[in-house]
Amino acid sequence: MLMSLADDVILTIFEQAAGPAVIPWLEAKYEHERAVAPFALASVCRRWRDLMRSSSVFWTYFGFPHDPSKWPAHLSRLDTLIALSKNTPVDVILIQESPSLVRQGLHEMFPASLELTDAVLRMAPRWRNAAVTITRHRSEALETFESVCLQEECPYLKTLALSIYRLVRYLPVAPVLSRLHLECDGVGVHGDIATQLPSLTSLSIYGSESDGVNEMCYAFSQQLVELCIVDDLQEPPHPLVFPKLRSLTLDDPEYLAYLQAPLLRVFVTNASNISTDVCSMLPSCASVEQLQLYEQVTTYDCLCLQLPNVSRLTFGLPKEIRWISSGWKYKIVPGTFLEANLVKLWPRLQRIDIGRAGSSPESVVPDELLAFIANRNSTDRANLDPPMAKLLQVVVDYEGMPEAFQQAIQALLGPNDDEIDQ
């Protein structure tokens, strides 16, 4: 039946399997099915091969597996991808985290690794979305990347996730780049970097020296909407003002002392780093509506975060921190939900999330959480000053969660007649 369809209809169907990739590029993972899809479709018959070869959009996914033993097979397809993608913008996933091919006994893979990496990096002017990891053992690849950044503009680049384990000295001129994720040993970018990246609205920096981070924050302070910094930071020489910032992730919450973000709505932080000093900085976060805590969470941490407008509270690892292993655990210290003052701490709280993809708790005491829900929703909320919102939704989602636990939660919440922001 498929053979009887018109060419344009078949091409529309093909786009679902082999069209431009739609994945969260800051969490990019190699997808084998997507990588081989255009070759599989083109091998069915001559008509399908001609149709596939007629459109360059099917040949724009340059994804390569982490396993070095599979690189030669992908290298054999590289020339075809380059030729058939023509000048169309491409999506790249090149994550080579293996420290040494020689150490792993994979000497024969080294030529393929060099050729594959060099070819992909030299395509940087055609990148649309790119997730690239280059280990410190690949100095020649780093030099290639830096030379391209210096000499070529990347006019199509929208998202770049770059892990290079050394000082970032150059970034490309990328007029439409909106999301930048850096994992590096320092940021030493010089010149008017904001002019190079005028569309940047989301910046994530991990493992960098604080001086470089401050400079990047100053450069993009007027345009950032999302900022994530996971590092031990030092006091910047001048206050940082972010007039458009709406989402902030700080592993060190004391950095709040140096920030001003009047439109901030989402605040994510490491609960283990909360101290009494953080309390004095909270006026700068009064506008926060969504609060997320990770690492070890205690009653003390929660009571320090007296944010009057919080409507959603999440315990778990933020998705932006992708370098932590899938087995990462956080801990809600027993007794946290039994604190009487916690019931009235966030008067607008309507939703609690416990558990996220890629993280699971070391401990969640069901009886404590159920007691908190019961106390929260049984309080005479309307007569309090300020009035307290009803808790409408509690999502507990992690492997091994008893079904009866979730059922008990729903029974306590009762019918949901109110609206809640998702």
GROMACS .gro file of C-alpha atoms in nm:
model
  422
    1MET     CA    1   0.000   0.000   0.000
    2LEU     CA    2   0.284   0.239   0.082
    3MET     CA    3   0.424   0.194  -0.268
    4SER     CA    4   0.102   0.332  -0.419
    5LEU     CA    5   0.132   0.664  -0.237
    6ALA     CA    6   0.251   0.980  -0.409
    7ASP     CA    7   0.614   1.083  -0.362
    8ASP     CA    8   0.530   1.386  -0.148
    9VAL     CA    9   0.321   1.170   0.087
   10ILE     CA   10   0.602   0.916   0.124
   11LEU     CA   11   0.852   1.195   0.192
   12THR     CA   12   0.625   1.329   0.467
   13ILE     CA   13   0.624   0.983   0.626
   14PHE     CA   14   1.002   0.959   0.594
   15GLU     CA   15   1.041   1.289   0.780
   16GLN     CA   16   0.893   1.126   1.090
   17ALA     CA   17   1.175   0.869   1.097
   18ALA     CA   18   1.468   1.055   0.947
   19GLY     CA   19   1.383   1.425   0.947
   20PRO     CA   20   1.557   1.690   1.157
   21ALA     CA   21   1.619   1.558   1.508
   22VAL     CA   22   1.394   1.689   1.786
   23ILE     CA   23   1.567   1.615   2.118
   24PRO     CA   24   1.672   1.819   2.423
   25TRP     CA   25   2.023   1.904   2.307
   26LEU     CA   26   2.164   1.992   2.648
   27GLU     CA   27   2.087   1.632   2.749
   28ALA     CA   28   2.190   1.491   2.413
   29LYS     CA   29   2.247   1.120   2.384
   30TYR     CA   30   2.338   0.922   2.076
   31GLU     CA   31   2.032   0.758   1.918
   32HIS     CA   32   2.132   0.460   1.706
   33GLU     CA   33   1.793   0.422   1.536
   34ARG     CA   34   1.800   0.784   1.426
   35ALA     CA   35   2.159   0.754   1.300
   36VAL     CA   36   2.088   0.455   1.073
   37ALA     CA   37   1.731   0.550   0.971
   38PRO     CA   38   1.816   0.722   0.640
   39PHE     CA   39   2.042   0.435   0.533
   40ALA     CA   40   1.778   0.176   0.625
   41LEU     CA   41   1.502   0.356   0.433
   42ALA     CA   42   1.725   0.411   0.128
   43SER     CA   43   1.807   0.039   0.113
   44VAL     CA   44   1.447  -0.080   0.070
   45CYS     CA   45   1.414  -0.020  -0.304
   46ARG     CA   46   1.535   0.204  -0.585
   47ARG     CA   47   1.238   0.442  -0.559
   48TRP     CA   48   1.291   0.493  -0.187
   49ARG     CA   49   1.663   0.539  -0.239
   50ASP     CA   50   1.600   0.807  -0.502
   51LEU     CA   51   1.347   0.980  -0.277
   52MET     CA   52   1.582   0.977   0.021
   53ARG     CA   53   1.871   1.109  -0.183
   54SER     CA   54   1.654   1.386  -0.327
   55SER     CA   55   1.624   1.569   0.005
   56SER     CA   56   1.919   1.680   0.216
   57VAL     CA   57   1.714   1.710   0.537
   58PHE     CA   58   1.726   1.331   0.587
   59TRP     CA   59   2.106   1.331   0.611
   60THR     CA   60   2.164   1.594   0.878
   61TYR     CA   61   2.198   1.382   1.194
   62PHE     CA   62   2.568   1.334   1.271
   63GLY     CA   63   2.533   1.126   1.585
   64PHE     CA   64   2.814   0.895   1.693
   65PRO     CA   65   2.815   0.633   1.970
   66HIS     CA   66   3.024   0.655   2.286
   67ASP     CA   67   3.168   0.309   2.219
   68PRO     CA   68   3.493   0.357   2.018
   69SER     CA   69   3.471   0.006   1.873
   70LYS     CA   70   3.174   0.121   1.664
   71TRP     CA   71   3.341   0.427   1.514
   72PRO     CA   72   3.480   0.257   1.199
   73ALA     CA   73   3.127   0.159   1.092
   74HIS     CA   74   3.011   0.518   1.132
   75LEU     CA   75   3.319   0.651   0.958
   76SER     CA   76   3.226   0.443   0.654
   77ARG     CA   77   2.895   0.633   0.637
   78LEU     CA   78   3.044   0.976   0.704
   79ASP     CA   79   3.127   1.062   0.341
   80THR     CA   80   2.772   0.975   0.236
   81LEU     CA   81   2.625   1.194   0.510
   82ILE     CA   82   2.846   1.487   0.420
   83ALA     CA   83   2.772   1.458   0.049
   84LEU     CA   84   2.396   1.412   0.076
   85SER     CA   85   2.346   1.675   0.348
   86LYS     CA   86   2.493   1.925   0.099
   87ASN     CA   87   2.491   2.270   0.264
   88THR     CA   88   2.198   2.202   0.496
   89PRO     CA   89   2.247   2.278   0.868
   90VAL     CA   90   2.334   1.964   1.066
   91ASP     CA   91   2.282   1.827   1.418
   92VAL     CA   92   2.590   1.680   1.585
   93ILE     CA   93   2.643   1.451   1.883
   94LEU     CA   94   3.010   1.372   1.927
   95ILE     CA   95   3.086   1.263   2.282
   96GLN     CA   96   3.423   1.095   2.320
   97GLU     CA   97   3.470   1.053   2.692
   98SER     CA   98   3.703   0.752   2.675
   99PRO     CA   99   4.033   0.872   2.830
  100SER     CA  100   4.264   0.661   2.616
  101LEU     CA  101   4.206   0.421   2.328
  102VAL     CA  102   4.552   0.275   2.386
  103ARG     CA  103   4.476   0.210   2.753
  104GLN     CA  104   4.161   0.022   2.648
  105GLY     CA  105   4.349  -0.190   2.394
  106LEU     CA  106   4.174  -0.020   2.103
  107HIS     CA  107   4.481   0.095   1.910
  108GLU     CA  108   4.318   0.021   1.576
  109MET     CA  109   4.035   0.267   1.650
  110PHE     CA  110   4.266   0.567   1.679
  111PRO     CA  111   4.279   0.658   1.305
  112ALA     CA  112   3.900   0.636   1.280
  113SER     CA  113   3.864   0.853   1.589
  114LEU     CA  114   4.094   1.120   1.450
  115GLU     CA  115   3.926   1.129   1.110
  116LEU     CA  116   3.573   1.128   1.244
  117THR     CA  117   3.639   1.400   1.502
  118ASP     CA  118   3.826   1.622   1.258
  119ALA     CA  119   3.555   1.596   0.992
  120VAL     CA  120   3.275   1.683   1.237
  121LEU     CA  121   3.461   1.976   1.392
  122ARG     CA  122   3.541   2.125   1.052
  123MET     CA  123   3.167   2.123   0.980
  124ALA     CA  124   3.110   2.372   1.263
  125PRO     CA  125   2.992   2.648   1.023
  126ARG     CA  126   2.700   2.417   0.936
  127TRP     CA  127   2.610   2.313   1.291
  128ARG     CA  128   2.251   2.372   1.397
  129ASN     CA  129   2.254   2.189   1.733
  130ALA     CA  130   2.573   2.039   1.871
  131ALA     CA  131   2.678   1.839   2.177
  132VAL     CA  132   3.054   1.788   2.167
  133THR     CA  133   3.282   1.636   2.430
  134ILE     CA  134   3.658   1.632   2.374
  135THR     CA  135   3.885   1.488   2.642
  136ARG     CA  136   4.208   1.654   2.749
  137HIS     CA  137   4.394   1.372   2.568
  138ARG     CA  138   4.274   1.504   2.231
  139SER     CA  139   4.480   1.823   2.200
  140GLU     CA  140   4.472   1.812   1.819
  141ALA     CA  141   4.091   1.810   1.825
  142LEU     CA  142   4.084   2.105   2.062
  143GLU     CA  143   4.314   2.298   1.830
  144THR     CA  144   4.088   2.219   1.534
  145PHE     CA  145   3.782   2.341   1.722
  146GLU     CA  146   3.949   2.663   1.832
  147SER     CA  147   4.078   2.738   1.482
  148VAL     CA  148   3.726   2.697   1.341
  149CYS     CA  149   3.586   2.925   1.611
  150LEU     CA  150   3.843   3.189   1.523
  151GLN     CA  151   3.804   3.170   1.147
  152GLU     CA  152   3.443   3.076   1.077
  153GLU     CA  153   3.101   3.210   1.167
  154CYS     CA  154   2.833   2.958   1.271
  155PRO     CA  155   2.522   3.126   1.127
  156TYR     CA  156   2.282   2.835   1.194
  157LEU     CA  157   2.394   2.732   1.543
  158LYS     CA  158   2.105   2.742   1.793
  159THR     CA  159   2.228   2.519   2.076
  160LEU     CA  160   2.582   2.428   2.181
  161ALA     CA  161   2.677   2.189   2.463
  162LEU     CA  162   3.055   2.187   2.486
  163SER     CA  163   3.271   1.980   2.724
  164ILE     CA  164   3.643   2.024   2.664
  165TYR     CA  165   3.810   1.982   3.007
  166ARG     CA  166   4.041   2.279   2.964
  167LEU     CA  167   4.023   2.656   2.944
  168VAL     CA  168   3.766   2.781   2.694
  169ARG     CA  169   3.951   3.053   2.508
  170TYR     CA  170   3.726   3.101   2.205
  171LEU     CA  171   3.358   3.074   2.125
  172PRO     CA  172   3.215   3.094   1.773
  173VAL     CA  173   3.042   3.392   1.623
  174ALA     CA  174   2.688   3.255   1.630
  175PRO     CA  175   2.418   3.519   1.579
  176VAL     CA  176   2.120   3.286   1.650
  177LEU     CA  177   2.271   3.078   1.934
  178SER     CA  178   2.018   3.082   2.219
  179ARG     CA  179   2.144   2.803   2.453
  180LEU     CA  180   2.504   2.752   2.562
  181HIS     CA  181   2.625   2.479   2.800
  182LEU     CA  182   2.992   2.475   2.904
  183GLU     CA  183   3.177   2.212   3.105
  184CYS     CA  184   3.537   2.321   3.123
  185ASP     CA  185   3.837   2.405   3.340
  186GLY     CA  186   3.794   2.778   3.300
  187VAL     CA  187   3.649   3.050   3.080
  188GLY     CA  188   3.898   3.293   2.931
  189VAL     CA  189   3.698   3.437   2.642
  190HIS     CA  190   3.817   3.782   2.540
  191GLY     CA  191   3.662   4.059   2.336
  192ASP     CA  192   3.300   4.163   2.307
  193ILE     CA  193   3.150   3.818   2.355
  194ALA     CA  194   2.795   3.956   2.377
  195THR     CA  195   2.832   4.085   2.022
  196GLN     CA  196   2.936   3.737   1.908
  197LEU     CA  197   2.628   3.579   2.071
  198PRO     CA  198   2.354   3.843   2.056
  199SER     CA  199   2.067   3.592   2.084
  200LEU     CA  200   2.193   3.399   2.386
  201THR     CA  201   1.921   3.362   2.652
  202SER     CA  202   2.023   3.042   2.836
  203LEU     CA  203   2.369   2.987   2.987
  204SER     CA  204   2.497   2.689   3.190
  205ILE     CA  205   2.853   2.675   3.326
  206TYR     CA  206   3.011   2.384   3.515
  207GLY     CA  207   3.355   2.334   3.662
  208SER     CA  208   3.489   2.674   3.562
  209GLU     CA  209   3.701   2.916   3.760
  210SER     CA  210   3.498   3.191   3.918
  211ASP     CA  211   3.669   3.485   3.747
  212GLY     CA  212   3.566   3.360   3.407
  213VAL     CA  213   3.212   3.291   3.522
  214ASN     CA  214   3.171   3.646   3.652
  215GLU     CA  215   3.291   3.788   3.323
  216MET     CA  216   3.044   3.574   3.128
  217CYS     CA  217   2.761   3.681   3.361
  218TYR     CA  218   2.848   4.049   3.317
  219ALA     CA  219   2.865   4.011   2.940
  220PHE     CA  220   2.520   3.852   2.907
  221SER     CA  221   2.341   3.999   3.210
  222GLN     CA  222   2.103   4.212   3.000
  223GLN     CA  223   1.978   3.924   2.785
  224LEU     CA  224   1.978   3.603   2.991
  225VAL     CA  225   1.646   3.439   3.079
  226GLU     CA  226   1.800   3.120   3.224
  227LEU     CA  227   2.127   3.087   3.418
  228CYS     CA  228   2.281   2.776   3.575
  229ILE     CA  229   2.614   2.789   3.764
  230VAL     CA  230   2.757   2.480   3.933
  231ASP     CA  231   3.084   2.588   4.091
  232ASP     CA  232   3.241   2.748   4.397
  233LEU     CA  233   3.213   3.116   4.317
  234GLN     CA  234   3.380   3.426   4.450
  235GLU     CA  235   3.242   3.773   4.500
  236PRO     CA  236   3.224   3.964   4.171
  237PRO     CA  237   3.372   4.315   4.167
  238HIS     CA  238   3.032   4.470   4.090
  239PRO     CA  239   2.669   4.362   4.150
  240LEU     CA  240   2.514   4.151   3.875
  241VAL     CA  241   2.177   4.276   3.752
  242PHE     CA  242   1.965   4.047   3.534
  243PRO     CA  243   1.652   4.238   3.424
  244LYS     CA  244   1.511   3.944   3.219
  245LEU     CA  245   1.623   3.642   3.426
  246ARG     CA  246   1.338   3.403   3.513
  247SER     CA  247   1.519   3.078   3.602
  248LEU     CA  248   1.830   3.051   3.822
  249THR     CA  249   2.023   2.739   3.930
  250LEU     CA  250   2.300   2.793   4.185
  251ASP     CA  251   2.496   2.516   4.351
  252ASP     CA  252   2.616   2.783   4.595
  253PRO     CA  253   2.308   2.982   4.709
  254GLU     CA  254   2.527   3.243   4.882
  255TYR     CA  255   2.599   3.382   4.535
  256LEU     CA  256   2.252   3.536   4.565
  257ALA     CA  257   2.415   3.819   4.759
  258TYR     CA  258   2.562   3.953   4.434
  259LEU     CA  259   2.258   3.912   4.208
  260GLN     CA  260   1.951   4.118   4.133
  261ALA     CA  261   1.677   3.952   3.928
  262PRO     CA  262   1.339   4.124   3.970
  263LEU     CA  263   1.155   3.882   3.737
  264LEU     CA  264   1.296   3.560   3.884
  265ARG     CA  265   1.034   3.282   3.894
  266VAL     CA  266   1.233   2.956   3.926
  267PHE     CA  267   1.511   2.901   4.181
  268VAL     CA  268   1.707   2.572   4.202
  269THR     CA  269   1.979   2.521   4.463
  270ASN     CA  270   2.185   2.272   4.662
  271ALA     CA  271   2.016   2.242   5.000
  272SER     CA  272   2.340   2.122   5.160
  273ASN     CA  273   2.494   2.464   5.094
  274ILE     CA  274   2.219   2.666   5.262
  275SER     CA  275   2.341   2.865   5.564
  276THR     CA  276   2.208   3.138   5.790
  277ASP     CA  277   2.366   3.394   5.557
  278VAL     CA  278   2.126   3.288   5.281
  279CYS     CA  279   1.825   3.410   5.481
  280SER     CA  280   1.937   3.772   5.452
  281MET     CA  281   1.958   3.737   5.075
  282LEU     CA  282   1.603   3.614   5.021
  283PRO     CA  283   1.445   3.954   4.944
  284SER     CA  284   1.613   3.926   4.603
  285CYS     CA  285   1.410   3.606   4.545
  286ALA     CA  286   1.071   3.727   4.667
  287SER     CA  287   0.925   3.681   4.318
  288VAL     CA  288   1.015   3.307   4.304
  289GLU     CA  289   0.717   3.080   4.235
  290GLN     CA  290   0.897   2.746   4.181
  291LEU     CA  291   1.161   2.623   4.427
  292GLN     CA  292   1.372   2.312   4.370
  293LEU     CA  293   1.611   2.158   4.627
  294TYR     CA  294   1.867   1.882   4.575
  295GLU     CA  295   2.133   1.704   4.784
  296GLN     CA  296   2.048   1.657   5.154
  297VAL     CA  297   1.730   1.844   5.248
  298THR     CA  298   1.651   1.921   5.614
  299THR     CA  299   1.384   2.114   5.802
  300TYR     CA  300   1.641   2.387   5.864
  301ASP     CA  301   1.701   2.430   5.489
  302CYS     CA  302   1.332   2.469   5.421
  303LEU     CA  303   1.273   2.716   5.705
  304CYS     CA  304   1.561   2.930   5.574
  305LEU     CA  305   1.381   2.965   5.241
  306GLN     CA  306   1.082   3.173   5.344
  307LEU     CA  307   0.969   3.271   4.998
  308PRO     CA  308   0.611   3.403   5.009
  309ASN     CA  309   0.515   3.335   4.648
  310VAL     CA  310   0.631   2.972   4.609
  311SER     CA  311   0.348   2.765   4.460
  312ARG     CA  312   0.551   2.461   4.351
  313LEU     CA  313   0.819   2.278   4.551
  314THR     CA  314   1.042   2.008   4.398
  315PHE     CA  315   1.288   1.773   4.565
  316GLY     CA  316   1.531   1.615   4.319
  317LEU     CA  317   1.814   1.661   4.077
  318PRO     CA  318   1.771   1.941   3.822
  319LYS     CA  319   1.773   1.809   3.466
  320GLU     CA  320   2.035   2.066   3.365
  321ILE     CA  321   2.300   1.888   3.576
  322ARG     CA  322   2.361   1.600   3.337
  323TRP     CA  323   2.712   1.513   3.456
  324ILE     CA  324   2.584   1.335   3.769
  325SER     CA  325   2.534   0.961   3.715
  326SER     CA  326   2.190   0.808   3.671
  327GLY     CA  327   2.226   0.641   4.011
  328TRP     CA  328   2.250   0.973   4.193
  329LYS     CA  329   2.041   0.995   4.510
  330TYR     CA  330   1.920   1.282   4.723
  331LYS     CA  331   1.797   1.266   5.078
  332ILE     CA  332   1.502   1.420   5.257
  333VAL     CA  333   1.615   1.391   5.618
  334PRO     CA  334   1.359   1.209   5.837
  335GLY     CA  335   1.158   1.456   6.042
  336THR     CA  336   1.160   1.729   5.776
  337PHE     CA  337   0.786   1.713   5.708
  338LEU     CA  338   0.699   1.687   6.079
  339GLU     CA  339   0.810   2.044   6.153
  340ALA     CA  340   0.495   2.234   6.254
  341ASN     CA  341   0.615   2.565   6.108
  342LEU     CA  342   0.668   2.401   5.769
  343VAL     CA  343   0.292   2.364   5.723
  344LYS     CA  344   0.249   2.742   5.703
  345LEU     CA  345   0.587   2.830   5.552
  346TRP     CA  346   0.478   2.878   5.190
  347PRO     CA  347   0.125   3.022   5.195
  348ARG     CA  348   0.072   2.984   4.819
  349LEU     CA  349   0.209   2.627   4.790
  350GLN     CA  350  -0.015   2.411   4.573
  351ARG     CA  351   0.213   2.140   4.435
  352ILE     CA  352   0.499   1.920   4.561
  353ASP     CA  353   0.715   1.697   4.337
  354ILE     CA  354   0.941   1.430   4.486
  355GLY     CA  355   1.162   1.244   4.240
  356ARG     CA  356   1.282   1.324   3.890
  357ALA     CA  357   1.416   1.126   3.599
  358GLY     CA  358   1.773   1.026   3.675
  359SER     CA  359   1.747   1.062   4.052
  360SER     CA  360   1.585   0.876   4.338
  361PRO     CA  361   1.569   0.951   4.710
  362GLU     CA  362   1.766   0.768   4.975
  363SER     CA  363   1.468   0.811   5.202
  364VAL     CA  364   1.113   0.936   5.186
  365VAL     CA  365   0.914   0.865   5.501
  366PRO     CA  366   0.558   0.800   5.378
  367ASP     CA  367   0.393   0.862   5.715
  368GLU     CA  368   0.565   1.199   5.751
  369LEU     CA  369   0.462   1.321   5.408
  370LEU     CA  370   0.104   1.202   5.458
  371ALA     CA  371   0.090   1.383   5.793
  372PHE     CA  372   0.215   1.702   5.627
  373ILE     CA  373  -0.052   1.683   5.357
  374ALA     CA  374  -0.325   1.620   5.616
  375ASN     CA  375  -0.211   1.908   5.837
  376ARG     CA  376  -0.173   2.144   5.545
  377ASN     CA  377  -0.517   2.083   5.401
  378SER     CA  378  -0.703   2.050   5.730
  379THR     CA  379  -0.590   2.390   5.858
  380ASP     CA  380  -0.844   2.669   5.864
  381ARG     CA  381  -0.662   2.833   5.575
  382ALA     CA  382  -0.903   3.117   5.506
  383ASN     CA  383  -0.865   3.270   5.852
  384LEU     CA  384  -0.486   3.282   5.842
  385ASP     CA  385  -0.289   3.596   5.762
  386PRO     CA  386  -0.197   3.567   5.485
  387PRO     CA  387  -0.458   3.313   5.369
  388MET     CA  388  -0.307   2.975   5.286
  389ALA     CA  389  -0.369   2.796   4.955
  390LYS     CA  390  -0.489   2.437   4.947
  391LEU     CA  391  -0.233   2.174   4.848
  392LEU     CA  392  -0.374   2.042   4.521
  393GLN     CA  393  -0.113   1.804   4.382
  394VAL     CA  394   0.165   1.588   4.526
  395VAL     CA  395   0.366   1.386   4.272
  396VAL     CA  396   0.593   1.116   4.415
  397ASP     CA  397   0.768   0.948   4.125
  398TYR     CA  398   1.068   0.720   4.171
  399GLU     CA  399   1.149   0.355   4.120
  400GLY     CA  400   1.009   0.131   4.392
  401MET     CA  401   0.744   0.373   4.517
  402PRO     CA  402   0.457   0.173   4.675
  403GLU     CA  403   0.135   0.218   4.482
  404ALA     CA  404  -0.056   0.234   4.810
  405PHE     CA  405   0.151   0.542   4.903
  406GLN     CA  406   0.032   0.735   4.599
  407GLN     CA  407  -0.326   0.623   4.659
  408ALA     CA  408  -0.309   0.748   5.017
  409ILE     CA  409  -0.181   1.084   4.893
  410GLN     CA  410  -0.469   1.121   4.649
  411ALA     CA  411  -0.719   1.033   4.919
  412LEU     CA  412  -0.584   1.313   5.140
  413LEU     CA  413  -0.580   1.567   4.859
  414GLY     CA  414  -0.942   1.494   4.775
  415PRO     CA  415  -1.120   1.631   4.466
  416ASN     CA  416  -0.929   1.897   4.277
  417ASP     CA  417  -1.175   2.174   4.204
  418ASP     CA  418  -0.913   2.447   4.181
  419GLU     CA  419  -0.676   2.522   3.900
  420ILE     CA  420  -0.303   2.471   3.940
  421ASP     CA  421  -0.013   2.595   3.731
  422GLN     CA  422   0.171   2.310   3.564
   0.00000   0.00000   0.00000
